[in-house]
């Protein structure tokens, strides 16, 4: 981009006094350090194709089932304000940094960070490792969506009512103790064990669904961005269509307004809670897909002068608005669900009261003197009326009569798979034409998962093909082999205890390694390459200079925020032993268990393996550079010795030419003079220009 002093071709990297690298972003080096041509590099067919790809990758399942839960648990509107604040001062600058680096260097994550600083080449390999972790369990969620979508083509839906035990001709005990949707999820879909220690056999249906999911990913990516981008037109747009349809349908439901009110009601006191800041920063971090290398990979296929700053603002804004839209849909549905549960509670309690009212001693509780309680028509009693009655007479009724609170039901936070495969399926079973809504919902989850999956796989394949020519020449084989390997390792998640491993990977395999990766990315750009020089390069690329505030955000704010997030996450792991939620078949309920020792060791191993390439890359380069320096200094000494010998040899030959007919003495015959080995051209001493001209004059005189 901007002109910089050329580097010595023998030096891999030069460190300035201020800790900056002299590497230029404009010089694109191949794996052997040779400048390569980008003429044959794939490119996006249009800007809309690229934007859909970036939006499709960043907008994923987390926007639908993680962000609404965090709003729900952390003060509603107050959490949204905190999220927007962190998005502007941390998320957008880091997202812009990755876009600019990928677009200017036109390489994947490995090539970009190796180019900026060879000592930090391990950053790209860590990104690839984390992408592989995420791809392993993310495709399992896609397989679950395929399973549920396949079961949606029947009426009534299979999770609409409890099955009958043929041996006892009664409702299955596990289903009666929980709910039809919970039973279908834990027993029919997962056939889950009671803990992670009980592995169980493979689930054949889920194994087949996982194979189908990997086959879809392989076919969509087999031709690189040319094939996956065409799929993006549908997979990135379709979820928005479904979300708007669900929002319009949900607003017509009873309880929808209660859900939205609960969502936006701000609780500003949560701003004083450190854990809320940690959760908000983590959500910003994962929502934009920072550190995966996929953002860099996608932007590397852009034209050099594309306005990546506008892209960063646009994609971040779309991502946030998608989270808000998804939260509206979720809270509308949860409001409807909570009101239905509360009304059922009122009806059941009034039914018990009607039995109690048959005893004369209890007539005063529900008699005609008490306004608002119509025992002849319980459906006419509202939740507010029942709660007012209960607040006055709770001490006079037995323990069988309970409070029925809409807020209490809304306070039961549901996230992740519990939201998608239990709460939403329960609501859709209440809709007219429930199979249609169920198919639509799981088709949306499938497309959300696939668009993110394409970006994740691109974060693995692009760096490998850019840095290893052999892999680059066999793109199709690499894609198919990667998907096959992912399927084989993914069999870990299709055993009966597989859901517990999905939870483990989701909670621990990516969080800490990605934060470490982004910390080193920021150090590489802000302190090694230098923010001023980076902004100079962006100015040449965009034809205008970004605001100087980015300099201070990259150097201080983003870096300190990431270090703080890393420290908070580590402290939480150390002081709070990692736990997971298990399903107990006997009690038909969920319970929280601590991970056993071998599972903790597996968690540590996952984190270490993903983070290890960064220090290994640094040590490897340092040792390699040390060996190269020693070799060069040895060669320099040899050259000096050769020059000395050559000069002595020349003067000696001059003397010997005058005495060539002299008979050697007896002493000389006893100790003959050592002969010199022939030397290459690089060892000859260059004569000054004046000496060369004098020699030419002498030659001309001799000829004359």
XYZ file of C-alpha atoms in Angstrom:
704
model
C 0.000 0.000 0.000
C 2.163 2.956 1.129
C 5.801 2.920 0.029
C 8.161 1.692 2.738
C 11.923 1.020 2.689
C 12.500 -2.438 1.205
C 13.612 -5.164 3.556
C 16.821 -7.107 3.233
C 15.872 -10.267 1.361
C 17.857 -12.337 3.828
C 15.996 -10.967 6.850
C 12.667 -12.511 7.802
C 11.747 -9.628 10.046
C 13.335 -6.485 11.445
C 12.260 -5.081 14.782
C 12.283 -1.325 15.206
C 13.228 0.427 18.377
C 9.563 0.988 19.180
C 8.690 -2.668 18.734
C 7.255 -2.292 15.261
C 7.767 -4.605 12.321
C 9.071 -3.302 9.007
C 6.962 -5.783 7.045
C 4.757 -4.163 4.409
C 1.110 -5.095 4.073
C 1.330 -4.630 0.340
C 3.861 -7.391 -0.224
C 2.039 -10.691 -0.407
C 4.450 -13.518 0.237
C 3.843 -17.120 -0.550
C 4.906 -20.005 1.669
C 8.493 -19.799 0.460
C 8.783 -16.074 0.963
C 8.379 -15.422 -2.754
C 6.001 -12.700 -3.838
C 2.929 -14.238 -5.393
C 0.386 -13.022 -7.860
C -3.304 -12.830 -6.929
C -4.539 -12.971 -10.500
C -5.931 -16.492 -10.038
C -7.347 -15.886 -6.536
C -11.133 -16.414 -6.363
C -13.267 -13.298 -5.936
C -16.851 -12.478 -5.041
C -19.183 -12.054 -7.993
C -20.834 -9.037 -6.374
C -20.823 -6.929 -3.223
C -24.179 -8.310 -2.133
C -22.737 -11.818 -2.270
C -19.919 -10.823 0.064
C -22.213 -8.995 2.510
C -24.571 -11.982 2.654
C -21.617 -14.256 3.373
C -20.330 -12.062 6.220
C -23.816 -11.574 7.669
C -24.592 -15.274 7.297
C -21.442 -16.200 9.201
C -21.819 -13.659 12.006
C -25.584 -14.152 12.436
C -25.967 -17.642 13.821
C -27.809 -19.715 16.364
C -26.360 -17.590 19.173
C -28.432 -14.622 17.996
C -31.594 -16.679 18.369
C -31.042 -18.604 21.576
C -28.151 -16.921 23.418
C -28.708 -13.162 23.115
C -32.418 -13.286 24.175
C -31.465 -15.379 27.214
C -28.787 -12.872 28.268
C -31.288 -10.019 27.924
C -33.777 -12.075 29.905
C -31.352 -12.779 32.760
C -29.478 -9.467 32.899
C -31.912 -6.597 33.034
C -33.578 -6.547 29.602
C -33.159 -3.082 28.097
C -30.239 -2.276 30.423
C -28.279 -5.226 29.021
C -29.006 -4.048 25.470
C -27.542 -0.614 26.232
C -24.440 -2.232 27.719
C -24.146 -4.523 24.688
C -24.335 -1.569 22.249
C -21.671 0.307 24.244
C -19.232 -2.630 24.132
C -20.096 -3.291 20.476
C -19.048 0.261 19.524
C -15.803 0.504 21.514
C -14.577 -3.114 21.208
C -16.531 -5.110 18.633
C -16.567 -2.746 15.643
C -12.843 -1.731 15.902
C -11.682 -5.359 16.099
C -14.032 -6.404 13.299
C -12.737 -3.529 11.147
C -9.153 -4.539 11.941
C -9.700 -8.108 10.729
C -11.519 -6.959 7.587
C -8.744 -4.484 6.690
C -5.936 -6.987 7.339
C -7.542 -9.714 5.220
C -8.462 -7.367 2.368
C -5.039 -5.719 2.130
C -2.873 -8.832 2.416
C -5.330 -11.091 0.536
C -4.466 -14.199 2.510
C -6.162 -16.427 5.061
C -5.543 -16.089 8.804
C -2.222 -17.983 8.746
C -0.794 -15.902 5.896
C -2.029 -12.575 7.304
C -0.388 -12.860 10.723
C 2.726 -14.536 9.337
C 3.048 -11.619 6.921
C 2.638 -8.943 9.582
C 4.980 -10.693 12.020
C 6.508 -14.138 11.396
C 6.959 -14.513 15.140
C 3.164 -14.532 15.509
C 2.410 -16.986 12.703
C 0.918 -19.332 15.305
C -2.125 -17.042 15.612
C -3.477 -18.341 12.304
C -2.962 -21.980 13.278
C -4.789 -21.396 16.584
C -7.691 -19.864 14.641
C -7.843 -22.967 12.433
C -7.878 -25.242 15.483
C -10.744 -23.338 17.114
C -12.690 -23.324 13.830
C -12.291 -27.097 13.684
C -13.562 -27.471 17.271
C -16.602 -25.327 16.519
C -17.310 -27.118 13.233
C -17.339 -30.470 15.048
C -20.168 -29.657 17.446
C -21.954 -27.031 15.322
C -22.756 -29.607 12.688
C -24.285 -31.800 15.399
C -26.813 -29.010 16.066
C -27.540 -28.939 12.323
C -28.102 -32.721 12.520
C -30.598 -32.196 15.362
C -32.421 -29.606 13.254
C -32.606 -32.098 10.382
C -34.053 -34.725 12.734
C -36.751 -32.380 14.057
C -37.567 -31.048 10.603
C -38.029 -34.611 9.378
C -40.407 -35.330 12.271
C -42.423 -32.179 11.560
C -44.122 -33.722 8.510
C -46.806 -35.482 10.536
C -49.962 -34.538 12.380
C -50.208 -34.415 15.292
C -46.592 -33.601 15.990
C -44.812 -36.467 17.794
C -43.956 -34.215 20.756
C -47.514 -32.964 21.151
C -48.659 -35.638 23.629
C -47.117 -38.322 25.813
C -46.884 -41.861 24.425
C -48.627 -44.848 26.029
C -46.636 -47.646 27.640
C -47.907 -50.809 25.951
C -47.038 -53.007 28.942
C -49.029 -51.004 31.502
C -51.432 -49.311 29.057
C -50.669 -46.066 30.826
C -48.750 -42.877 30.065
C -44.979 -43.363 30.055
C -43.799 -42.419 33.535
C -40.843 -40.306 32.344
C -43.108 -38.240 30.086
C -45.820 -37.854 32.715
C -43.224 -36.538 35.171
C -41.910 -33.886 32.785
C -43.634 -32.786 29.556
C -44.187 -34.231 26.065
C -41.585 -31.888 24.505
C -38.929 -32.639 27.155
C -39.562 -36.373 26.827
C -39.267 -36.284 23.044
C -36.035 -34.291 23.191
C -34.213 -36.256 25.887
C -35.562 -39.742 25.206
C -36.611 -39.940 21.539
C -34.091 -37.585 19.935
C -31.022 -38.008 22.168
C -31.855 -41.166 24.170
C -29.615 -39.511 26.733
C -27.791 -41.148 29.642
C -27.953 -39.915 33.248
C -24.442 -38.461 33.230
C -21.355 -37.947 31.089
C -19.742 -40.994 32.756
C -22.314 -43.272 31.127
C -21.356 -43.277 27.473
C -23.907 -45.650 25.994
C -24.033 -46.933 22.435
C -24.273 -44.830 19.287
C -27.603 -43.289 18.352
C -28.104 -44.643 14.786
C -30.663 -42.026 13.722
C -28.509 -39.102 14.895
C -25.451 -40.662 13.261
C -27.321 -40.711 9.962
C -28.438 -37.092 10.432
C -24.829 -36.059 11.181
C -23.660 -37.782 7.990
C -26.324 -35.895 6.031
C -25.254 -32.590 7.620
C -21.589 -33.087 6.678
C -22.628 -34.151 3.165
C -24.579 -30.887 2.732
C -21.588 -28.829 3.910
C -19.199 -30.741 1.654
C -21.354 -30.331 -1.446
C -21.936 -26.617 -0.765
C -18.206 -25.900 -0.333
C -16.678 -28.269 -2.862
C -15.995 -25.422 -5.329
C -14.960 -22.865 -2.711
C -16.736 -19.519 -2.465
C -18.167 -19.941 -5.963
C -20.457 -22.740 -4.767
C -21.019 -21.687 -1.139
C -21.862 -18.093 -2.141
C -24.762 -19.295 -4.289
C -26.172 -21.231 -1.327
C -25.780 -18.075 0.793
C -28.436 -16.268 -1.229
C -30.990 -18.591 0.362
C -29.398 -19.598 3.673
C -28.672 -15.990 4.727
C -31.983 -14.415 3.653
C -34.465 -17.156 4.536
C -34.029 -16.861 8.362
C -35.091 -13.195 8.215
C -38.243 -14.102 6.323
C -39.107 -16.722 8.951
C -38.332 -14.387 11.881
C -40.651 -11.713 10.497
C -43.382 -14.296 9.889
C -43.045 -15.579 13.462
C -43.044 -12.032 14.843
C -46.281 -11.126 13.015
C -47.894 -14.402 14.097
C -46.594 -14.044 17.641
C -47.976 -10.532 18.125
C -51.459 -11.999 17.652
C -50.972 -14.375 20.595
C -52.325 -13.803 24.085
C -49.435 -12.821 26.341
C -47.232 -11.379 23.588
C -47.311 -7.844 25.019
C -46.415 -9.197 28.468
C -43.340 -10.853 26.972
C -42.188 -7.724 25.139
C -42.723 -5.582 28.255
C -40.624 -7.991 30.271
C -37.888 -7.875 27.623
C -37.483 -4.104 27.405
C -38.025 -3.182 31.046
C -34.587 -1.872 32.119
C -32.890 -2.873 35.385
C -29.974 -0.466 35.530
C -28.548 -1.948 38.736
C -27.049 -4.794 36.704
C -24.374 -2.415 35.395
C -22.583 -2.778 38.728
C -22.245 -6.556 38.259
C -18.875 -7.636 36.821
C -20.293 -10.923 35.526
C -22.857 -9.050 33.413
C -20.027 -7.084 31.761
C -18.193 -10.357 31.134
C -21.259 -11.939 29.527
C -21.935 -8.869 27.377
C -18.309 -8.724 26.172
C -18.327 -12.448 25.422
C -21.535 -12.111 23.408
C -20.100 -9.191 21.385
C -16.998 -11.263 20.800
C -18.812 -14.351 19.518
C -21.616 -12.523 17.697
C -19.153 -10.940 15.252
C -17.085 -14.101 14.842
C -13.819 -12.476 15.948
C -10.702 -14.629 16.005
C -12.081 -17.484 13.914
C -10.229 -16.368 10.793
C -13.447 -16.593 8.763
C -13.861 -12.797 8.652
C -10.290 -12.528 7.331
C -10.852 -15.335 4.814
C -14.012 -13.778 3.390
C -12.512 -10.283 3.150
C -9.399 -11.641 1.403
C -11.541 -12.316 -1.687
C -12.517 -8.620 -1.915
C -11.031 -6.019 -4.274
C -8.222 -4.097 -2.567
C -10.076 -0.770 -2.659
C -13.348 -2.088 -1.218
C -14.712 0.121 1.599
C -14.188 -2.332 4.458
C -14.900 0.347 7.088
C -18.450 0.711 5.824
C -18.725 -3.082 5.725
C -17.662 -3.310 9.387
C -20.324 -0.823 10.478
C -22.996 -2.367 8.264
C -22.425 -6.004 9.263
C -22.175 -5.098 12.966
C -25.414 -3.115 12.739
C -27.234 -5.911 10.904
C -25.967 -8.393 13.478
C -27.299 -6.336 16.389
C -30.674 -5.682 14.742
C -30.985 -9.405 14.026
C -30.384 -10.120 17.716
C -33.116 -7.618 18.639
C -35.509 -9.127 16.081
C -34.813 -12.642 17.360
C -35.302 -11.453 20.950
C -38.690 -9.972 20.041
C -39.762 -13.288 18.511
C -38.468 -15.277 21.492
C -40.094 -13.043 24.117
C -43.388 -12.960 22.233
C -43.417 -16.751 22.160
C -42.227 -17.096 25.765
C -44.870 -14.575 26.885
C -47.563 -16.677 25.213
C -46.133 -19.851 26.765
C -45.878 -18.306 30.246
C -49.474 -17.047 30.115
C -50.741 -20.470 29.026
C -48.880 -22.141 31.892
C -50.191 -19.562 34.385
C -53.788 -19.957 33.137
C -53.507 -23.751 33.400
C -52.244 -23.268 36.941
C -55.265 -21.089 37.788
C -57.662 -23.640 36.286
C -56.082 -26.526 38.208
C -56.133 -24.630 41.495
C -59.736 -23.538 41.016
C -60.598 -27.149 40.297
C -59.079 -28.138 43.627
C -60.877 -25.272 45.325
C -64.192 -26.439 43.907
C -63.618 -29.804 45.587
C -62.702 -28.076 48.812
C -65.760 -25.823 48.598
C -67.968 -28.866 48.908
C -66.946 -28.894 52.582
C -68.921 -26.374 54.556
C -65.896 -25.293 56.531
C -64.337 -23.807 53.420
C -67.340 -22.042 51.967
C -66.144 -18.647 53.176
C -63.037 -18.894 50.981
C -64.838 -18.875 47.680
C -68.328 -17.928 48.597
C -70.414 -15.265 46.954
C -69.026 -12.688 49.343
C -65.613 -12.825 47.590
C -65.649 -10.767 44.358
C -63.912 -11.985 41.228
C -63.845 -15.733 41.899
C -66.492 -17.401 39.773
C -66.421 -21.079 40.631
C -69.009 -21.910 38.016
C -66.789 -20.614 35.210
C -63.060 -20.834 36.172
C -61.993 -19.662 32.693
C -63.437 -16.237 33.424
C -61.041 -15.712 36.349
C -57.987 -13.724 35.308
C -54.462 -14.314 36.613
C -54.447 -10.942 38.402
C -57.758 -11.725 40.163
C -56.571 -15.139 41.258
C -53.264 -13.749 42.573
C -55.076 -11.060 44.553
C -57.296 -13.718 46.110
C -54.305 -15.959 46.813
C -52.386 -13.124 48.531
C -55.220 -12.780 51.045
C -56.039 -16.446 51.644
C -52.822 -18.406 50.971
C -52.413 -19.140 54.682
C -55.943 -20.588 54.920
C -55.677 -23.109 52.055
C -53.601 -26.237 51.937
C -50.176 -26.666 50.302
C -51.852 -28.075 47.194
C -53.069 -24.587 46.246
C -50.177 -22.637 44.737
C -49.534 -19.169 43.396
C -49.811 -18.700 39.621
C -47.421 -15.974 38.524
C -46.788 -14.916 34.944
C -43.553 -13.181 36.017
C -42.356 -16.319 37.763
C -42.759 -18.309 34.566
C -40.967 -15.602 32.569
C -38.112 -15.618 35.085
C -37.347 -19.230 34.244
C -34.620 -18.450 31.741
C -34.307 -20.843 28.829
C -31.352 -20.816 26.474
C -29.624 -22.944 23.874
C -31.107 -26.277 22.961
C -33.711 -25.954 25.717
C -35.169 -22.889 23.999
C -35.184 -24.318 20.482
C -36.039 -27.972 21.052
C -38.257 -27.752 24.160
C -39.846 -24.309 24.653
C -40.438 -23.470 20.975
C -41.667 -26.951 20.095
C -44.138 -26.718 22.981
C -45.528 -23.432 21.665
C -45.709 -24.563 18.046
C -47.724 -27.582 19.095
C -50.407 -25.086 20.236
C -50.521 -23.298 16.869
C -53.146 -24.177 14.278
C -51.459 -26.054 11.410
C -48.601 -26.891 13.784
C -46.612 -29.044 11.296
C -46.252 -26.041 8.981
C -44.885 -23.787 11.738
C -42.604 -26.510 13.044
C -41.154 -27.195 9.592
C -40.640 -23.473 9.034
C -38.884 -23.010 12.370
C -36.450 -25.896 12.001
C -35.745 -25.001 8.385
C -34.757 -21.563 9.715
C -32.437 -23.146 12.320
C -30.956 -25.329 9.595
C -30.143 -22.325 7.412
C -28.783 -20.279 10.311
C -26.496 -23.152 11.195
C -25.375 -23.803 7.623
C -24.484 -20.174 6.854
C -22.318 -20.045 9.997
C -20.886 -23.457 9.183
C -19.785 -22.295 5.727
C -17.858 -19.411 7.270
C -16.303 -21.665 9.896
C -15.083 -24.143 7.278
C -13.782 -21.267 5.151
C -11.724 -20.204 8.175
C -10.047 -23.628 8.031
C -9.674 -24.251 4.290
C -8.605 -20.802 3.038
C -5.488 -20.461 5.281
C -4.388 -24.011 4.524
C -4.746 -23.569 0.759
C -2.992 -20.177 0.848
C 0.035 -21.446 2.762
C 0.464 -24.948 1.375
C 0.622 -25.081 -2.406
C -0.076 -28.819 -2.503
C -3.374 -28.356 -0.660
C -4.218 -25.337 -2.813
C -3.902 -27.438 -5.957
C -6.293 -30.079 -4.564
C -9.123 -27.936 -3.190
C -11.854 -30.530 -3.747
C -9.913 -33.341 -2.088
C -9.061 -31.114 0.878
C -12.709 -30.103 1.334
C -14.040 -33.647 1.162
C -11.272 -34.994 3.423
C -11.895 -32.275 6.028
C -15.623 -33.028 6.082
C -14.975 -36.770 6.333
C -12.585 -36.230 9.247
C -15.141 -33.963 10.917
C -17.800 -36.658 10.610
C -15.560 -39.362 12.084
C -14.555 -37.261 15.096
C -18.151 -36.019 15.379
C -19.273 -39.566 16.196
C -18.275 -38.620 19.760
C -21.427 -36.481 19.845
C -23.819 -39.112 18.484
C -23.411 -41.546 21.350
C -26.060 -41.407 24.071
C -23.946 -39.065 26.202
C -23.079 -36.919 23.174
C -25.153 -33.920 24.286
C -22.909 -33.501 27.332
C -19.846 -33.322 25.068
C -21.593 -30.738 22.874
C -22.117 -28.635 26.009
C -18.460 -29.089 26.981
C -17.166 -28.006 23.563
C -19.599 -25.088 23.392
C -18.652 -23.777 26.843
C -14.893 -24.301 26.912
C -13.227 -25.306 23.621
C -13.547 -21.928 21.908
C -13.932 -19.210 24.551
C -10.446 -18.941 26.063
C -8.449 -19.836 22.904
C -10.353 -17.256 20.833
C -9.800 -14.517 23.403
C -6.073 -15.365 23.418
C -6.011 -15.281 19.606
C -7.660 -11.842 19.448
C -5.286 -10.483 22.119
C -2.299 -11.470 19.986
C -3.988 -10.173 16.837
C -4.390 -6.782 18.503
C -0.787 -6.816 19.750
C 0.418 -7.748 16.266
C -1.356 -4.825 14.588
C -1.190 -2.179 17.324
C 2.258 -2.755 18.816
C 4.284 -4.840 16.357
C 3.250 -3.376 13.016
C 2.111 -0.049 14.473
C -1.285 1.616 14.386
C -0.071 4.702 12.503
C 1.395 2.603 9.701
C -1.712 0.407 9.661
C -3.895 3.494 9.282
C -1.547 4.750 6.531
C -2.089 1.506 4.643
C -5.857 1.685 5.136
C -5.801 5.284 3.874
C -4.183 4.176 0.623
C -6.649 1.290 0.349
C -9.814 3.312 1.074
C -8.655 6.645 -0.417
C -9.432 8.317 2.936
C -8.048 8.018 6.456
C -10.188 6.434 9.196
C -10.695 8.495 12.389
C -7.679 8.621 14.700
C -9.834 7.234 17.521
C -9.206 3.748 16.104
C -5.532 4.138 17.004
C -6.311 4.478 20.699
C -9.092 1.883 20.640
C -6.768 -0.740 19.132
C -3.757 0.106 21.296
C -5.474 0.460 24.658
C -9.241 -0.028 24.924
C -9.657 -3.235 22.881
C -6.487 -4.790 24.261
C -7.370 -4.048 27.888
C -10.940 -5.242 27.349
C -9.735 -8.560 25.911
C -7.183 -9.054 28.706
C -9.911 -8.294 31.253
C -12.253 -10.789 29.599
C -9.523 -13.440 29.623
C -8.769 -12.819 33.308
C -12.463 -12.909 34.263
C -13.010 -16.155 32.350
C -9.947 -17.808 33.905
C -10.906 -16.732 37.424
C -14.433 -18.029 36.918
C -13.083 -21.416 35.810
C -10.665 -21.599 38.755
C -13.034 -20.525 41.544
C -16.184 -22.123 40.168
C -15.734 -25.758 39.219
C -17.133 -26.403 35.717
C -20.572 -28.008 35.742
C -23.081 -29.310 33.213
C -26.823 -29.980 33.183
C -27.787 -33.660 33.077
C -31.133 -35.367 32.603
C -32.189 -37.882 35.263
C -34.454 -40.514 33.770
C -35.797 -41.687 37.144
C -36.920 -38.276 38.399
C -37.676 -37.002 34.863
C -35.930 -33.726 35.649
C -32.707 -31.833 34.980
C -29.943 -31.590 37.556
C -26.585 -29.833 37.718
C -23.526 -32.078 38.015
C -19.811 -31.377 38.267
C -17.542 -32.667 35.521
C -15.498 -35.719 36.593
C -11.709 -35.556 36.688
C -11.153 -37.050 33.231
C -13.615 -34.555 31.722
C -11.769 -31.645 33.400
C -8.529 -32.982 31.931
C -10.216 -33.093 28.513
C -11.349 -29.459 28.908
C -7.811 -28.357 29.795
C -6.423 -30.361 26.857
C -8.841 -28.727 24.420
C -7.854 -25.247 25.607
C -4.115 -25.990 25.600
C -4.082 -27.642 22.157
C -5.933 -24.689 20.605
C -3.713 -22.077 22.304
C -0.373 -23.863 21.897
C 0.386 -22.833 18.278
C 0.932 -19.206 19.368
C 3.906 -19.853 21.711
C 5.192 -22.696 19.509
C 5.246 -20.375 16.481
C 7.103 -17.723 18.469
C 9.704 -20.200 19.776
C 10.132 -21.822 16.353
C 10.800 -18.488 14.655
C 13.182 -17.367 17.405
C 15.245 -20.566 17.179
C 15.189 -20.500 13.380
C 16.288 -16.866 13.349
C 19.070 -17.641 15.836
C 20.388 -20.480 13.642
C 20.202 -18.281 10.534
C 22.136 -15.491 12.275
C 24.838 -17.918 13.411
C 25.127 -19.324 9.891
C 25.393 -15.856 8.366
C 28.013 -14.707 10.865
C 30.040 -17.848 10.113
C 29.737 -17.191 6.393
C 30.793 -13.572 6.965
C 33.952 -14.684 8.804
C 34.765 -17.157 6.048
C 34.355 -14.433 3.432
C 36.743 -12.168 5.333
C 39.308 -14.965 5.540
C 38.924 -15.668 1.831
C 39.403 -11.999 0.966
C 42.600 -11.893 3.039
C 43.891 -15.032 1.415
C 43.061 -13.730 -2.046
C 44.936 -10.486 -1.482
C 47.957 -12.334 -0.110
C 47.772 -14.807 -2.955
C 47.745 -12.028 -5.555
C 50.769 -10.258 -4.058
C 52.652 -13.523 -3.717
C 51.976 -14.465 -7.327
C 53.252 -10.978 -8.338
C 56.498 -11.711 -6.544
C 56.751 -15.238 -7.888
C 56.427 -14.001 -11.467
C 59.673 -12.073 -11.000
C 61.469 -15.090 -9.675
C 59.831 -17.847 -11.642
C 63.175 -19.157 -12.954
C 64.697 -19.242 -9.470
C 65.709 -22.708 -8.353
C 64.027 -23.595 -5.086
C 66.170 -24.121 -2.077
C 66.445 -27.392 -0.232
C 64.295 -25.980 2.617
C 61.552 -24.980 0.187
C 61.595 -28.389 -1.410
C 61.149 -29.925 2.013
C 58.130 -27.594 2.801
C 56.204 -26.888 -0.413
C 53.789 -23.880 -0.462
C 50.088 -24.777 0.080
C 47.851 -24.346 -2.947
C 44.597 -22.252 -2.656
C 41.201 -23.720 -3.509
C 39.361 -21.982 -6.333
C 36.902 -19.394 -5.049
C 33.564 -18.311 -6.456
C 32.844 -14.900 -7.901
C 31.221 -13.751 -4.676
C 34.597 -13.870 -2.914
C 36.443 -11.475 -5.225
C 37.173 -7.975 -4.034
C 35.585 -5.240 -6.141
C 38.136 -2.651 -7.253
C 37.426 1.075 -6.971
C 36.243 2.770 -10.156
C 39.526 4.714 -10.509
C 41.589 1.521 -10.424
C 39.388 -0.033 -13.082
C 39.844 2.975 -15.377
C 43.665 2.906 -14.882
C 43.708 -0.781 -15.784
C 41.741 -0.061 -18.952
C 44.263 2.658 -19.931
C 47.155 0.264 -19.350
C 45.483 -2.349 -21.518
C 44.992 0.184 -24.307
C 48.663 1.267 -24.053
C 49.763 -2.345 -24.224
C 47.711 -2.908 -27.360
C 49.201 0.172 -28.960
